[in-house]
mmCIF file of C-alpha atoms in Angstrom:
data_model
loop_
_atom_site.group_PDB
_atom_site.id
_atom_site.type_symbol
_atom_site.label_atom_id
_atom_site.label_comp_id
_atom_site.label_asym_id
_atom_site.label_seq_id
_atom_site.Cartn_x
_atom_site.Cartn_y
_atom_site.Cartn_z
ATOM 1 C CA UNK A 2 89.096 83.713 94.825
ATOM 2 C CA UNK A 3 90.128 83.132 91.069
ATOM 3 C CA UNK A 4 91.815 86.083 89.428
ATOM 4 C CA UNK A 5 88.424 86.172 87.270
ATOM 5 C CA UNK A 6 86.295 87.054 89.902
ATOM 6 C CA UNK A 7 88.280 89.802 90.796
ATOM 7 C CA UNK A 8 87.581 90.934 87.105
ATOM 8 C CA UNK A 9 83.916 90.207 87.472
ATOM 9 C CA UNK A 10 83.773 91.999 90.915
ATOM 10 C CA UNK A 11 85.470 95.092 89.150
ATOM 11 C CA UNK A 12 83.511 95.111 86.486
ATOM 12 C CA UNK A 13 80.382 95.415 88.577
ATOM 13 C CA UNK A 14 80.895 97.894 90.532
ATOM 14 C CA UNK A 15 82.840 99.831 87.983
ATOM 15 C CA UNK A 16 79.635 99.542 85.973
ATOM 16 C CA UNK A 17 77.716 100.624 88.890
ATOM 17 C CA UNK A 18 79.835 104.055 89.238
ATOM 18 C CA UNK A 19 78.629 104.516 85.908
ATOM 19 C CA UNK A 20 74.581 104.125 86.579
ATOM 20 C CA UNK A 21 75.906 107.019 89.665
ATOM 21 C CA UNK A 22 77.362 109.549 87.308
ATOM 22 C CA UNK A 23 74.864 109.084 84.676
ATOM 23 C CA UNK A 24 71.956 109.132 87.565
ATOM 24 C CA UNK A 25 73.858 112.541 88.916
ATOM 25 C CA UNK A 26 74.548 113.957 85.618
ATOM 26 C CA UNK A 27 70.318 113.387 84.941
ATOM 27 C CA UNK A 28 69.140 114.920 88.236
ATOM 28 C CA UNK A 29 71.538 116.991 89.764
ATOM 29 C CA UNK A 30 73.066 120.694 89.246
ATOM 30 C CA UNK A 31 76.906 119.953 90.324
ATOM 31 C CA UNK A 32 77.073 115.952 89.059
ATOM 32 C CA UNK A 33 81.019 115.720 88.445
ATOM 33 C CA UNK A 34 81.244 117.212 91.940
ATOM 34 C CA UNK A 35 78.547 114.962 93.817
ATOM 35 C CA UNK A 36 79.551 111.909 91.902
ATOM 36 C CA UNK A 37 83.300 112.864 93.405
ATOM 37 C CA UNK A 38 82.090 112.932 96.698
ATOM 38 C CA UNK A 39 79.962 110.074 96.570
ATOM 39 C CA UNK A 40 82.668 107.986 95.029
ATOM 40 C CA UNK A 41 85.246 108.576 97.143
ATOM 41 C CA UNK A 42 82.968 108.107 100.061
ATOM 42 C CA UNK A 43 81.891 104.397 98.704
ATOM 43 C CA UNK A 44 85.815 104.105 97.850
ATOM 44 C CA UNK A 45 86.510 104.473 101.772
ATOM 45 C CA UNK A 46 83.789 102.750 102.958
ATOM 46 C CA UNK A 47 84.971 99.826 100.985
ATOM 47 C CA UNK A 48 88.147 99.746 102.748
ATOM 48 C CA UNK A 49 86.787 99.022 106.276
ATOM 49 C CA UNK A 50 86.301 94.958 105.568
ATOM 50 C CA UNK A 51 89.336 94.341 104.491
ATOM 51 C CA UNK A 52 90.997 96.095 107.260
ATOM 52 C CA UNK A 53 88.871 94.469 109.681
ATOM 53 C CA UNK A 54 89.196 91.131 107.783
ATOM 54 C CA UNK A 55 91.954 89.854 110.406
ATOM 55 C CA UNK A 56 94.152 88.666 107.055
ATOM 56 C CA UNK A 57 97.573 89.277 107.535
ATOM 57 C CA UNK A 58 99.816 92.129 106.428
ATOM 58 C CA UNK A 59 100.534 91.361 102.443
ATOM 59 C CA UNK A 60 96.829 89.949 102.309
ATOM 60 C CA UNK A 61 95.075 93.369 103.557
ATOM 61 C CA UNK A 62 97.910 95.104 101.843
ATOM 62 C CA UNK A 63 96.769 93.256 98.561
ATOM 63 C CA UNK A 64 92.809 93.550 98.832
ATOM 64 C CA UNK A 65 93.443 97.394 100.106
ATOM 65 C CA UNK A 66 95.379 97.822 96.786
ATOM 66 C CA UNK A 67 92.108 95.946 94.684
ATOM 67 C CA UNK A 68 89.895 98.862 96.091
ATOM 68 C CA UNK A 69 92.313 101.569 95.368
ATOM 69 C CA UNK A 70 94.057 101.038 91.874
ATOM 70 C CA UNK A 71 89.753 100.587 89.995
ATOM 71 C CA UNK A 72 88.941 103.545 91.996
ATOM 72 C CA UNK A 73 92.146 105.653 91.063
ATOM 73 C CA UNK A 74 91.310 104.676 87.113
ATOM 74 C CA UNK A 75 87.525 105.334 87.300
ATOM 75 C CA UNK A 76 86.622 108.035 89.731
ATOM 76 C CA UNK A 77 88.323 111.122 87.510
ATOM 77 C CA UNK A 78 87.500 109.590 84.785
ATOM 78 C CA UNK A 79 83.918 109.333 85.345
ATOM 79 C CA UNK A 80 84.112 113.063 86.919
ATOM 80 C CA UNK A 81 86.548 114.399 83.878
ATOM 81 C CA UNK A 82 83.395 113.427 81.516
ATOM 82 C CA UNK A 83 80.542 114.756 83.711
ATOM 83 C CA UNK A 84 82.499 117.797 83.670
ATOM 84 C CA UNK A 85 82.578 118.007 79.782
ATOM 85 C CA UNK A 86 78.997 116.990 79.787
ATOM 86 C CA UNK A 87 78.221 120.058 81.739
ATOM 87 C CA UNK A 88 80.613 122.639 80.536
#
């Protein structure tokens, strides 16, 4: 896969964390809280096929690192300005 369709994968699903918190923040009491849970639940659930992938070490290693790094950046972020929204 070229280094541009990692972008393009990112992207997506960055942009679908977004149509979660803004969903959360229209319908729900507690959205920076429910978007952190359902985040980080997606977040770990995106982990399984890339341990079950049978790549080797440095290859999992790599794609488990893809998953983690967006989802370190985004997830607070997205909860820090539900929060503000809210407050």
């Amino acid at each position: 896969m070229p280094l541009s369709g990692f972008a393009v994968v990112t992207g997506l699903f960055s942009v679908v964390g977004i149509v979660i918190a803004v969903a959360l923040l229209r319908w729900s009491a507690r959205p920076a809280e429910r978007f952190v849970w359902t985040a980080v639940s997606l977040t770990a659930i995106s982990l399984v096929p890339p341990l079950l992938s049978g790549a080797n070490t440095a290859t999992t290693t790599a794609l488990l690192g893809l998953h983690l790094v967006p989802a370190t950046v985004m997830i607070p972020t997205l909860a820090r300005s539900l929060r503000i929204r809210t407050d």
